[in-house]
Coordinates of C-alpha atoms in Angstrom, one line a residue:
M22 CA 90.3 36.9 -43.9
T23 CA 88.2 33.8 -44.1
I24 CA 84.4 33.2 -43.7
S25 CA 82.8 30.0 -42.5
K26 CA 80.5 28.2 -44.9
A27 CA 77.0 27.4 -43.7
T28 CA 77.7 23.7 -44.1
G29 CA 81.2 23.8 -42.4
G30 CA 84.7 24.7 -43.7
E31 CA 86.0 28.1 -44.8
I32 CA 86.2 30.0 -48.0
S33 CA 88.9 32.5 -48.9
E34 CA 88.5 36.2 -49.2
A35 CA 88.9 35.9 -53.0
E36 CA 85.7 33.8 -53.1
V37 CA 83.6 36.3 -51.1
P38 CA 81.5 38.5 -53.3
L39 CA 80.8 42.1 -52.5
L40 CA 78.6 42.4 -49.4
K41 CA 75.8 44.2 -51.2
D42 CA 75.5 41.1 -53.5
V43 CA 75.2 38.6 -50.7
V44 CA 71.7 37.6 -49.7
T45 CA 71.3 37.7 -45.8
G46 CA 70.2 34.4 -44.2
A47 CA 70.5 32.3 -47.4
V48 CA 73.0 29.9 -48.9
D49 CA 73.4 28.2 -52.2
F50 CA 73.3 24.5 -53.2
K51 CA 76.9 24.0 -51.9
G52 CA 76.3 25.8 -48.6
R53 CA 78.1 29.0 -49.5
P54 CA 76.6 32.5 -49.0
A55 CA 74.0 33.0 -51.7
V56 CA 75.0 35.6 -54.3
R57 CA 72.1 37.7 -55.6
S58 CA 73.4 37.9 -59.2
K59 CA 73.9 34.2 -59.4
S60 CA 71.0 32.7 -57.6
G61 CA 67.4 33.2 -56.6
C62 CA 64.8 35.7 -57.9
W63 CA 63.1 34.8 -61.2
K64 CA 66.0 32.7 -62.5
S65 CA 65.3 30.1 -59.8
A66 CA 61.5 30.8 -59.4
S67 CA 61.0 29.9 -63.1
F68 CA 62.1 26.2 -62.4
I69 CA 59.8 26.1 -59.4
I70 CA 56.8 27.7 -61.1
G71 CA 57.3 25.2 -64.0
A72 CA 57.3 22.3 -61.6
G73 CA 54.3 23.8 -59.9
V74 CA 52.3 24.1 -63.2
A75 CA 53.1 20.4 -64.0
E76 CA 52.0 19.4 -60.5
R77 CA 48.7 21.3 -60.8
L78 CA 48.1 19.6 -64.1
A79 CA 48.5 16.3 -62.6
Y80 CA 46.4 17.1 -59.6
Y81 CA 43.5 18.6 -61.5
G82 CA 44.0 16.0 -64.2
I83 CA 42.6 13.5 -61.8
S84 CA 40.3 15.6 -59.6
A85 CA 38.5 17.9 -62.0
N86 CA 36.5 15.1 -63.6
L87 CA 36.5 12.6 -60.8
V88 CA 32.9 13.1 -60.0
S89 CA 32.2 11.5 -63.5
Y90 CA 34.4 8.5 -62.7
L91 CA 32.8 8.0 -59.3
T92 CA 29.3 8.2 -60.6
G93 CA 30.2 6.3 -63.8
P94 CA 32.7 3.4 -63.7
L95 CA 32.5 3.2 -59.8
G96 CA 28.6 3.4 -59.9
Q97 CA 28.2 5.8 -56.9
S98 CA 25.2 8.0 -56.3
T99 CA 25.5 11.8 -56.7
A100 CA 25.3 12.5 -53.0
T101 CA 27.8 9.8 -52.2
A102 CA 30.3 11.0 -54.9
A103 CA 30.0 14.7 -53.8
S104 CA 30.6 13.7 -50.2
E105 CA 33.5 11.4 -51.2
L106 CA 35.1 14.2 -53.3
N107 CA 34.6 16.9 -50.6
A108 CA 36.2 14.6 -48.1
W109 CA 39.2 14.0 -50.3
F110 CA 39.6 17.6 -51.1
G111 CA 39.4 18.4 -47.5
T112 CA 41.9 15.8 -46.5
S113 CA 44.2 17.0 -49.4
S114 CA 44.0 20.5 -48.1
L115 CA 44.7 19.5 -44.4
L116 CA 47.6 17.2 -45.0
P117 CA 49.8 20.1 -46.0
I118 CA 49.9 21.0 -42.3
L119 CA 51.6 17.7 -41.6
G120 CA 53.9 18.2 -44.6
G121 CA 54.8 21.7 -43.6
F122 CA 55.5 20.7 -40.0
V123 CA 57.9 17.9 -41.1
A124 CA 59.6 20.3 -43.6
D125 CA 60.0 23.2 -41.3
S126 CA 61.1 21.1 -38.3
F127 CA 63.2 18.3 -39.7
S128 CA 63.7 17.7 -43.5
G129 CA 63.7 21.1 -45.0
R130 CA 61.6 22.1 -48.0
F131 CA 64.0 20.9 -50.7
R132 CA 64.1 17.3 -49.4
M133 CA 60.4 17.2 -48.7
I134 CA 59.7 18.3 -52.3
I135 CA 61.7 15.4 -53.7
V136 CA 60.3 12.8 -51.5
S137 CA 56.7 14.0 -52.0
S138 CA 57.2 14.0 -55.8
V139 CA 58.3 10.3 -55.8
L140 CA 55.1 9.4 -53.7
Y141 CA 53.1 11.4 -56.1
I142 CA 54.3 9.5 -59.1
L143 CA 53.6 6.2 -57.4
G144 CA 50.0 7.2 -56.4
L145 CA 49.2 8.3 -59.9
S146 CA 50.6 5.2 -61.4
F147 CA 48.5 3.1 -59.0
L148 CA 45.4 5.1 -60.0
S149 CA 46.0 4.2 -63.6
L150 CA 46.4 0.5 -62.6
S151 CA 43.2 0.7 -60.6
A152 CA 41.3 2.0 -63.6
F153 CA 42.7 -0.8 -65.7
L154 CA 41.6 -3.5 -63.1
S155 CA 38.1 -1.8 -62.9
S156 CA 37.6 -1.8 -66.6
N157 CA 36.7 -5.6 -66.8
P158 CA 32.9 -5.6 -67.0
S159 CA 32.6 -9.4 -66.2
K160 CA 33.5 -8.8 -62.6
C161 CA 31.2 -5.9 -61.8
K162 CA 28.1 -5.8 -59.5
P163 CA 25.0 -3.7 -59.5
A164 CA 25.8 0.0 -58.8
A165 CA 24.3 2.0 -56.1
N166 CA 23.0 4.6 -58.6
K167 CA 21.2 1.9 -60.5
L168 CA 22.6 3.3 -63.8
G169 CA 25.4 0.7 -64.3
C170 CA 27.7 -1.6 -62.4
S171 CA 30.4 -1.3 -59.8
P172 CA 33.8 -3.1 -59.5
P173 CA 34.5 -5.6 -56.7
D174 CA 35.1 -4.1 -53.3
L175 CA 38.8 -5.0 -53.3
Q176 CA 39.4 -2.9 -56.4
I177 CA 37.4 0.0 -54.9
V178 CA 39.7 -0.2 -51.9
F179 CA 42.7 -0.2 -54.1
F180 CA 41.4 2.8 -55.9
F181 CA 40.9 4.9 -52.8
F182 CA 44.3 3.7 -51.4
S183 CA 45.9 5.2 -54.5
F184 CA 43.7 8.2 -54.4
Y185 CA 44.7 9.0 -50.8
L186 CA 48.4 8.3 -51.6
V187 CA 48.2 11.2 -54.1
S188 CA 46.6 13.3 -51.3
L189 CA 49.4 12.5 -48.9
A190 CA 52.1 13.3 -51.5
Q191 CA 50.6 16.6 -52.5
G192 CA 50.3 17.4 -48.8
G193 CA 54.0 17.5 -48.6
L194 CA 54.6 19.0 -52.0
T195 CA 52.1 21.8 -52.3
P196 CA 53.1 24.1 -49.4
C197 CA 56.8 23.4 -49.7
L198 CA 57.0 24.1 -53.4
Q199 CA 55.3 27.4 -53.3
A200 CA 57.1 28.5 -50.1
F201 CA 60.4 27.4 -51.6
G202 CA 59.6 29.6 -54.6
A203 CA 58.8 32.6 -52.5
D204 CA 62.1 32.0 -50.5
Q205 CA 64.0 32.8 -53.7
F206 CA 63.2 36.5 -53.2
D207 CA 65.2 38.7 -50.8
E208 CA 62.8 41.0 -48.9
E209 CA 65.7 43.3 -48.0
D210 CA 66.2 44.2 -51.7
E211 CA 63.6 46.7 -53.0
Y212 CA 63.3 45.1 -56.4
E213 CA 63.1 41.5 -55.1
C214 CA 60.5 42.5 -52.5
K215 CA 58.1 43.9 -55.2
A216 CA 58.9 40.8 -57.3
K217 CA 57.9 38.5 -54.4
S218 CA 54.4 40.1 -54.3
S219 CA 54.2 39.5 -58.1
F220 CA 55.4 35.9 -57.6
F221 CA 52.1 34.9 -56.0
N222 CA 50.1 36.4 -58.8
W223 CA 52.2 34.8 -61.6
W224 CA 52.3 31.5 -59.7
T225 CA 48.5 31.2 -59.8
C226 CA 48.2 32.8 -63.3
L227 CA 50.7 30.4 -64.9
Y228 CA 49.4 27.2 -63.2
A229 CA 45.8 28.2 -64.1
G230 CA 46.6 29.2 -67.7
G231 CA 49.4 26.6 -68.3
I232 CA 47.0 23.7 -67.6
L233 CA 44.0 25.0 -69.5
V234 CA 44.4 23.3 -72.9
P235 CA 46.2 20.2 -71.6
L236 CA 43.4 19.7 -69.0
L237 CA 40.7 20.1 -71.7
I238 CA 42.4 17.4 -73.7
L239 CA 42.9 15.2 -70.7
T240 CA 39.1 15.5 -69.7
Y241 CA 38.2 14.5 -73.2
I242 CA 40.5 11.5 -73.1
Q243 CA 39.0 10.3 -69.8
E244 CA 35.4 10.6 -71.0
N245 CA 35.9 9.3 -74.5
V246 CA 39.0 7.3 -74.8
S247 CA 40.2 5.6 -71.6
W248 CA 40.3 6.3 -67.9
V249 CA 43.5 4.3 -67.8
L250 CA 45.2 6.6 -70.1
G251 CA 43.5 9.6 -68.5
F252 CA 45.1 8.7 -65.1
G253 CA 48.4 7.6 -66.6
I254 CA 49.3 10.9 -68.3
P255 CA 49.3 12.8 -65.0
A256 CA 51.9 10.2 -63.7
I257 CA 54.1 11.0 -66.7
V258 CA 53.6 14.7 -66.2
M259 CA 54.6 14.5 -62.5
F260 CA 57.8 12.6 -63.4
L261 CA 58.7 15.4 -65.8
A262 CA 58.0 18.0 -63.0
L263 CA 60.5 16.3 -60.8
I264 CA 63.2 16.4 -63.5
L265 CA 62.5 20.1 -64.1
F266 CA 62.7 20.9 -60.4
L267 CA 66.0 19.1 -60.0
S268 CA 67.5 20.8 -63.0
G269 CA 67.3 24.2 -61.3
S270 CA 69.0 23.1 -58.1
M271 CA 72.3 24.9 -58.7
T272 CA 70.4 28.3 -58.8
F273 CA 68.3 27.8 -55.7
R274 CA 68.7 29.8 -52.5
F275 CA 68.3 27.9 -49.2
R276 CA 67.1 29.8 -46.1
V277 CA 69.1 29.4 -42.9
N278 CA 67.4 29.1 -39.5
T279 CA 68.9 32.1 -37.8
H280 CA 67.5 31.2 -34.4
G281 CA 69.2 27.7 -34.4
K282 CA 66.2 26.2 -32.7
N283 CA 63.2 24.2 -33.8
P284 CA 60.6 26.9 -34.5
F285 CA 57.7 24.8 -33.1
M286 CA 59.6 24.2 -29.8
R287 CA 60.3 28.0 -29.5
I288 CA 56.6 28.8 -29.9
H289 CA 55.3 25.8 -27.9
R290 CA 57.5 26.9 -25.0
V291 CA 55.9 30.4 -25.0
F292 CA 52.4 29.0 -24.5
I293 CA 53.6 26.5 -21.8
K294 CA 55.5 29.2 -19.9
A295 CA 52.6 31.7 -20.2
A296 CA 50.2 29.0 -18.8
K297 CA 52.5 28.3 -15.9
N298 CA 52.8 32.0 -15.1
W299 CA 49.1 32.9 -15.6
K300 CA 48.8 34.1 -12.0
A301 CA 51.7 36.4 -12.2
A302 CA 51.4 40.2 -12.5
P303 CA 51.2 41.7 -16.0
V304 CA 54.6 42.2 -17.7
A305 CA 55.8 45.4 -19.3
I306 CA 58.2 44.8 -22.2
S307 CA 59.8 47.0 -24.8
I308 CA 60.7 46.0 -28.3
D309 CA 63.4 47.4 -30.5
K310 CA 61.5 49.1 -33.4
E311 CA 64.2 48.3 -35.9
G312 CA 64.7 44.7 -34.8
Q313 CA 61.0 43.6 -34.6
G314 CA 58.4 43.4 -37.2
I315 CA 55.6 44.9 -35.0
P316 CA 55.5 48.5 -33.6
P317 CA 55.7 48.2 -29.7
Q318 CA 52.8 50.5 -29.1
E319 CA 50.5 48.1 -31.1
G320 CA 52.1 44.7 -31.1
C321 CA 52.7 44.4 -27.4
A322 CA 49.1 45.5 -26.6
Q323 CA 47.5 42.3 -28.0
F324 CA 47.6 38.9 -26.2
K325 CA 49.5 40.5 -23.3
F326 CA 49.1 37.2 -21.3
L327 CA 51.7 35.7 -23.5
D328 CA 54.2 38.2 -22.2
K329 CA 54.2 36.3 -19.0
A330 CA 56.3 33.6 -20.8
L331 CA 59.3 35.8 -20.2
L332 CA 59.1 35.5 -16.4
V333 CA 61.2 33.3 -14.2
P334 CA 60.2 32.2 -10.6
D335 CA 61.6 35.4 -9.0
G336 CA 59.3 37.5 -11.2
S337 CA 62.1 38.9 -13.4
I338 CA 62.4 38.6 -17.2
D339 CA 64.9 36.1 -18.6
E340 CA 65.1 35.9 -22.4
K341 CA 67.3 32.8 -22.2
I342 CA 64.2 30.5 -21.8
C343 CA 61.8 32.5 -24.0
S344 CA 62.9 35.6 -26.0
V345 CA 60.8 38.7 -26.8
T346 CA 61.1 37.4 -30.5
D347 CA 59.6 34.1 -29.4
V348 CA 56.7 35.8 -27.8
E349 CA 56.0 38.1 -30.7
D350 CA 56.1 35.1 -33.1
A351 CA 53.5 33.3 -31.0
K352 CA 51.3 36.4 -31.0
S353 CA 51.6 36.6 -34.8
L354 CA 50.2 33.1 -35.2
L355 CA 47.3 33.9 -32.8
R356 CA 46.4 36.9 -34.9
L357 CA 45.8 34.7 -37.9
A358 CA 43.1 32.6 -36.2
P359 CA 40.2 35.1 -36.5
I360 CA 41.0 35.6 -40.2
W361 CA 41.3 31.9 -40.8
F362 CA 37.8 31.2 -39.3
A363 CA 36.2 34.2 -41.2
C364 CA 37.3 32.7 -44.5
L365 CA 35.6 29.3 -44.1
G366 CA 32.5 30.5 -45.8
Y367 CA 34.5 31.3 -48.9
S368 CA 36.2 27.9 -48.7
I369 CA 32.8 26.0 -48.7
I370 CA 31.8 27.8 -51.8
Y371 CA 35.3 27.1 -53.3
A372 CA 34.4 23.3 -53.1
Q373 CA 31.3 23.5 -55.4
P374 CA 32.5 23.9 -59.0
S375 CA 34.2 20.5 -59.1
T376 CA 31.2 18.8 -57.7
L377 CA 27.7 20.3 -57.8
F378 CA 28.5 22.9 -60.5
T379 CA 29.7 20.0 -62.7
K380 CA 26.6 17.9 -62.1
Q381 CA 24.4 21.0 -62.8
A382 CA 26.2 21.7 -66.0
A383 CA 25.8 18.1 -67.2
T384 CA 22.0 18.5 -67.6
I385 CA 22.0 21.5 -69.9
D386 CA 23.0 22.3 -73.5
R387 CA 26.7 22.6 -73.6
H388 CA 27.2 23.0 -77.4
L389 CA 29.4 25.9 -78.4
I390 CA 30.7 27.2 -81.8
G391 CA 30.3 24.7 -84.6
G392 CA 28.2 22.2 -82.7
F393 CA 31.1 21.1 -80.4
E394 CA 29.8 19.9 -77.1
L395 CA 32.0 20.8 -74.1
P396 CA 32.3 18.2 -71.3
A397 CA 30.6 19.4 -68.1
A398 CA 33.9 19.2 -66.1
S399 CA 35.6 21.4 -68.8
L400 CA 33.5 24.3 -67.9
Q401 CA 35.7 24.9 -64.9
Q402 CA 38.6 25.4 -67.3
C403 CA 36.8 27.4 -70.0
F404 CA 35.2 29.9 -67.6
I405 CA 37.2 29.9 -64.3
T406 CA 40.7 29.2 -65.6
V407 CA 40.6 31.6 -68.5
T408 CA 39.1 34.3 -66.3
I409 CA 41.8 33.8 -63.6
T410 CA 44.6 33.8 -66.2
V411 CA 43.5 37.0 -67.9
S412 CA 42.5 38.7 -64.7
L413 CA 45.8 38.1 -62.9
V414 CA 47.8 39.5 -65.8
L415 CA 45.6 42.6 -65.7
Y416 CA 45.8 42.7 -62.0
D417 CA 49.6 42.5 -61.8
R418 CA 50.3 44.8 -64.8
V419 CA 47.5 47.3 -64.7
F420 CA 45.7 47.4 -61.4
V421 CA 48.7 47.2 -59.1
P422 CA 50.7 50.0 -60.7
I423 CA 47.7 52.3 -60.7
A424 CA 46.8 51.4 -57.1
R425 CA 50.4 51.7 -56.0
A426 CA 50.5 55.3 -57.5
I427 CA 47.4 56.2 -55.4
T428 CA 48.1 54.3 -52.1
R429 CA 51.9 54.4 -52.2
K430 CA 51.8 50.7 -51.1
P431 CA 54.2 48.3 -53.0
S432 CA 51.3 45.8 -53.6
G433 CA 48.7 48.5 -54.5
I434 CA 46.2 47.4 -51.8
S435 CA 46.8 45.7 -48.5
M436 CA 46.5 41.9 -48.4
L437 CA 43.4 42.0 -46.2
Q438 CA 41.7 44.4 -48.5
R439 CA 42.4 42.0 -51.4
I440 CA 41.0 39.0 -49.4
G441 CA 37.9 40.9 -48.3
T442 CA 37.1 41.9 -52.0
G443 CA 37.4 38.2 -52.9
L444 CA 35.0 37.1 -50.1
L445 CA 32.4 39.6 -51.3
L446 CA 32.7 38.4 -54.8
S447 CA 32.4 34.8 -53.7
S448 CA 29.2 35.4 -51.8
T449 CA 27.8 37.2 -55.0
S450 CA 28.8 34.3 -57.3
I451 CA 26.9 31.6 -55.2
L452 CA 23.9 33.8 -55.0
I453 CA 23.7 34.1 -58.8
A454 CA 24.2 30.3 -58.9
A455 CA 21.1 29.9 -56.9
F456 CA 19.0 32.1 -59.2
V457 CA 20.3 30.2 -62.3
E458 CA 19.5 26.9 -60.7
Q459 CA 15.9 28.2 -60.1
K460 CA 15.7 29.0 -63.8
R461 CA 16.9 25.5 -64.7
L462 CA 14.3 23.8 -62.5
A463 CA 11.6 26.1 -63.9
L464 CA 12.6 24.9 -67.5
T465 CA 12.4 21.2 -66.5
R466 CA 8.8 21.8 -65.3
E467 CA 7.9 23.9 -68.4
Y468 CA 9.2 21.2 -70.8
G469 CA 8.0 18.2 -68.8
L470 CA 11.5 16.9 -68.1
V471 CA 11.3 16.5 -64.4
D472 CA 11.3 12.7 -64.5
T473 CA 13.7 12.4 -67.4
P474 CA 17.1 13.0 -65.8
N475 CA 19.2 12.0 -68.8
A476 CA 17.3 14.4 -71.1
M477 CA 19.1 17.6 -72.1
I478 CA 17.4 20.8 -70.8
P479 CA 17.0 23.5 -73.4
M480 CA 19.1 26.0 -71.5
S481 CA 22.3 27.4 -72.9
V482 CA 25.6 26.9 -71.1
W483 CA 26.1 30.6 -71.1
W484 CA 23.6 30.9 -68.3
L485 CA 26.3 29.4 -66.1
A486 CA 28.9 31.9 -67.2
P487 CA 28.2 34.6 -64.6
Q488 CA 28.6 32.3 -61.6
Y489 CA 31.8 30.8 -63.0
V490 CA 33.3 34.2 -63.9
L491 CA 32.5 35.8 -60.6
F492 CA 33.8 32.7 -58.8
A493 CA 37.1 33.2 -60.8
F494 CA 37.3 36.9 -59.8
A495 CA 36.8 35.9 -56.2
D496 CA 39.8 33.6 -56.5
V497 CA 42.0 36.3 -58.1
F498 CA 41.4 38.4 -55.0
A499 CA 40.8 36.0 -52.1
M500 CA 42.9 32.9 -53.0
V501 CA 46.0 34.7 -54.1
G502 CA 45.6 37.2 -51.3
L503 CA 45.4 34.4 -48.8
Q504 CA 48.5 32.8 -50.2
E505 CA 50.6 35.9 -49.8
F506 CA 49.0 36.8 -46.4
F507 CA 49.7 33.5 -44.7
Y508 CA 53.2 33.3 -46.1
D509 CA 54.1 36.8 -45.1
Q510 CA 52.5 36.9 -41.6
V511 CA 54.2 33.8 -40.0
P512 CA 57.7 33.6 -38.6
N513 CA 60.5 33.2 -41.1
E514 CA 61.1 29.5 -40.2
L515 CA 57.4 28.6 -40.6
K516 CA 56.7 29.6 -44.2
S517 CA 55.7 26.1 -45.2
I518 CA 53.2 26.0 -42.3
G519 CA 51.9 29.4 -43.3
L520 CA 50.9 28.3 -46.8
A521 CA 49.6 25.0 -45.2
M522 CA 47.3 27.1 -43.0
Y523 CA 46.0 28.8 -46.2
L524 CA 45.4 25.4 -47.7
S525 CA 43.8 24.1 -44.6
I526 CA 41.1 26.8 -45.0
L527 CA 40.1 25.1 -48.3
G528 CA 40.4 21.7 -46.7
V529 CA 38.1 22.5 -43.8
G530 CA 35.8 24.1 -46.2
S531 CA 35.6 21.0 -48.3
L532 CA 35.0 18.9 -45.2
L533 CA 32.2 21.3 -44.0
S534 CA 30.7 21.1 -47.5
S535 CA 30.7 17.3 -47.4
L536 CA 29.1 17.4 -43.9
L537 CA 26.5 19.8 -45.1
V538 CA 25.6 17.7 -48.1
S539 CA 25.3 14.5 -46.3
S540 CA 23.5 15.9 -43.3
I541 CA 21.0 18.0 -45.4
Q542 CA 20.3 15.0 -47.7
K543 CA 19.5 12.8 -44.7
L544 CA 17.2 15.5 -43.3
T545 CA 15.4 16.2 -46.5
S546 CA 15.1 12.8 -48.1
G547 CA 12.8 11.3 -45.4
N548 CA 9.2 10.3 -45.9
G549 CA 9.6 9.4 -49.5
Q550 CA 11.1 12.8 -50.5
D551 CA 13.9 13.1 -53.0
G552 CA 16.0 15.5 -50.9
W553 CA 18.0 18.5 -52.0
F554 CA 20.7 16.3 -53.6
A555 CA 18.6 13.7 -55.3
D556 CA 20.3 11.7 -58.1
N557 CA 17.7 13.1 -60.4
L558 CA 18.8 16.8 -60.3
N559 CA 15.5 17.8 -61.8
R560 CA 13.9 16.9 -58.5
A561 CA 16.8 18.2 -56.4
H562 CA 17.0 21.6 -54.8
L563 CA 20.6 22.8 -55.3
D564 CA 19.1 26.4 -55.3
Y565 CA 18.2 26.0 -51.6
F566 CA 21.7 24.8 -50.8
Y567 CA 23.3 27.7 -52.8
L568 CA 21.1 30.2 -50.9
L569 CA 22.2 28.6 -47.6
L570 CA 25.9 29.0 -48.6
A571 CA 25.3 32.6 -49.6
G572 CA 24.1 33.3 -46.0
I573 CA 27.0 31.5 -44.4
S574 CA 29.5 33.4 -46.6
A575 CA 27.8 36.7 -45.9
A576 CA 28.2 36.0 -42.2
G577 CA 31.8 35.2 -42.6
F578 CA 32.4 38.4 -44.6
A579 CA 30.8 40.4 -41.7
G580 CA 33.2 38.7 -39.3
F581 CA 36.1 39.4 -41.6
V582 CA 35.4 43.1 -41.7
C583 CA 35.3 43.2 -37.9
F584 CA 38.6 41.3 -37.5
N585 CA 40.3 43.3 -40.2
R586 CA 39.8 46.5 -38.2
S587 CA 41.9 45.2 -35.3
Y588 CA 44.5 43.2 -37.2
I589 CA 48.1 44.3 -36.8
Y590 CA 50.5 43.3 -39.6
R591 CA 53.6 41.4 -38.5
R592 CA 56.1 43.4 -40.6
R593 CA 56.7 47.1 -40.4
I594 CA 56.4 47.8 -44.1
N595 CA 53.8 49.6 -46.2
I596 CA 51.6 46.7 -47.1

């Protein structure tokens, strides 16, 4: 007996492992059926998580403290810098849709990861070169914030070219790397199915905890040693990430497209055919309960207009053009839309720590034990990253087993329950931030520091701890929950797109935050007023903005609760 390889040719019976050890729908690096004992699971995921940690260090190594670079060496105003950063974060979170599309339709995730890594290294190297060129004070011009000087326009253009090249590279790398990591777990195996749920927890935990100390050191280097070195180190780290990823190639599992068709063409054809047959009578279809992920009494009841894609001109059903599976895959994507929109309020709040929270922290007393003064940008790492790291370990090792014993669900609580909890915590964190900002402004008036923006306000950094910690708890539930949800609820061939959809929530949130900041500043700074986002934060009103975000987030949470009640999970498992 012989069996055909996925890449052509045949293997002998002696080379075929026991059937129970073969992973369905996956091959190894050489195109042979993937063997469970020799590939995938944690042995492969460890290489991918390691590369992911290094990539996140490179990404946050340039982005976490970038507001200081924009308002410092580049001489931009606070409002302009916040708007620029939000626009970049938004673009960086939307580009994964393009990267996921190319990977799922043409190149595959493995090739996309390699190409994107090379672009990433180039972009980071160019950033370091840009910082070197901008370090010459003899060629600078008066800055917009009137606190320094700005480099020539050509150097600024080169900086943003390099900046957005990094954005383009991570757009291809981020969704594919995490999706490729989750692909290493076989959902048909009970142990690996549970391990896949833990993968998303440990992915976030390790990249958060793994970059904590290096990122603190990198932030210190950027502010006190050299921005050239501060941007150059991430380039070296990204090179090492590529080497680590390639070293695990022989253990990887590669998913096979079982339909043999472009997934986007399959789903696109459903919408086109349904639109052409919109006048036709309703269609009654039945689905094999064992072969489909959605129970027929529930799944078929939603978006019934798409069932008309199965019809041919004589009114009969022909699955050669569009199959029932194609229709159900199209429906599963539509079901995600309300959840996506409901999470935008959370994503707008998600954009604040790296911008306004950092500027807010820069005005207060940041001295910790022994008189050490913590850089403002490092508060994200000290409070948010530490909280996420510790909380995710406790979540995966303590909370999930207890919840699993109570609910009998493999993940303890459902994915939507986890996301909803995160949305509620996010609203609470920004509400607390508003009250803390009101306290900070009151102290500036009490000590007569309103018109001295560079003076340190006698307010301990620990006042900011509650908003940072609650924000971290929100990420533990919402961010990780969204990752698993959008990976799990899309068709098998669109896993990169699924994670890109999750990232696009954060991207659109950043763009909306940028739009809100620029629009509100324009509306509130007329007639000689300083506006909500004045460069002098002692005359600004970040508290008003935070209260506005709390209201937007609360409205999104209310919508999420409504959509959650009618949502039908794609897979027929106890999630």
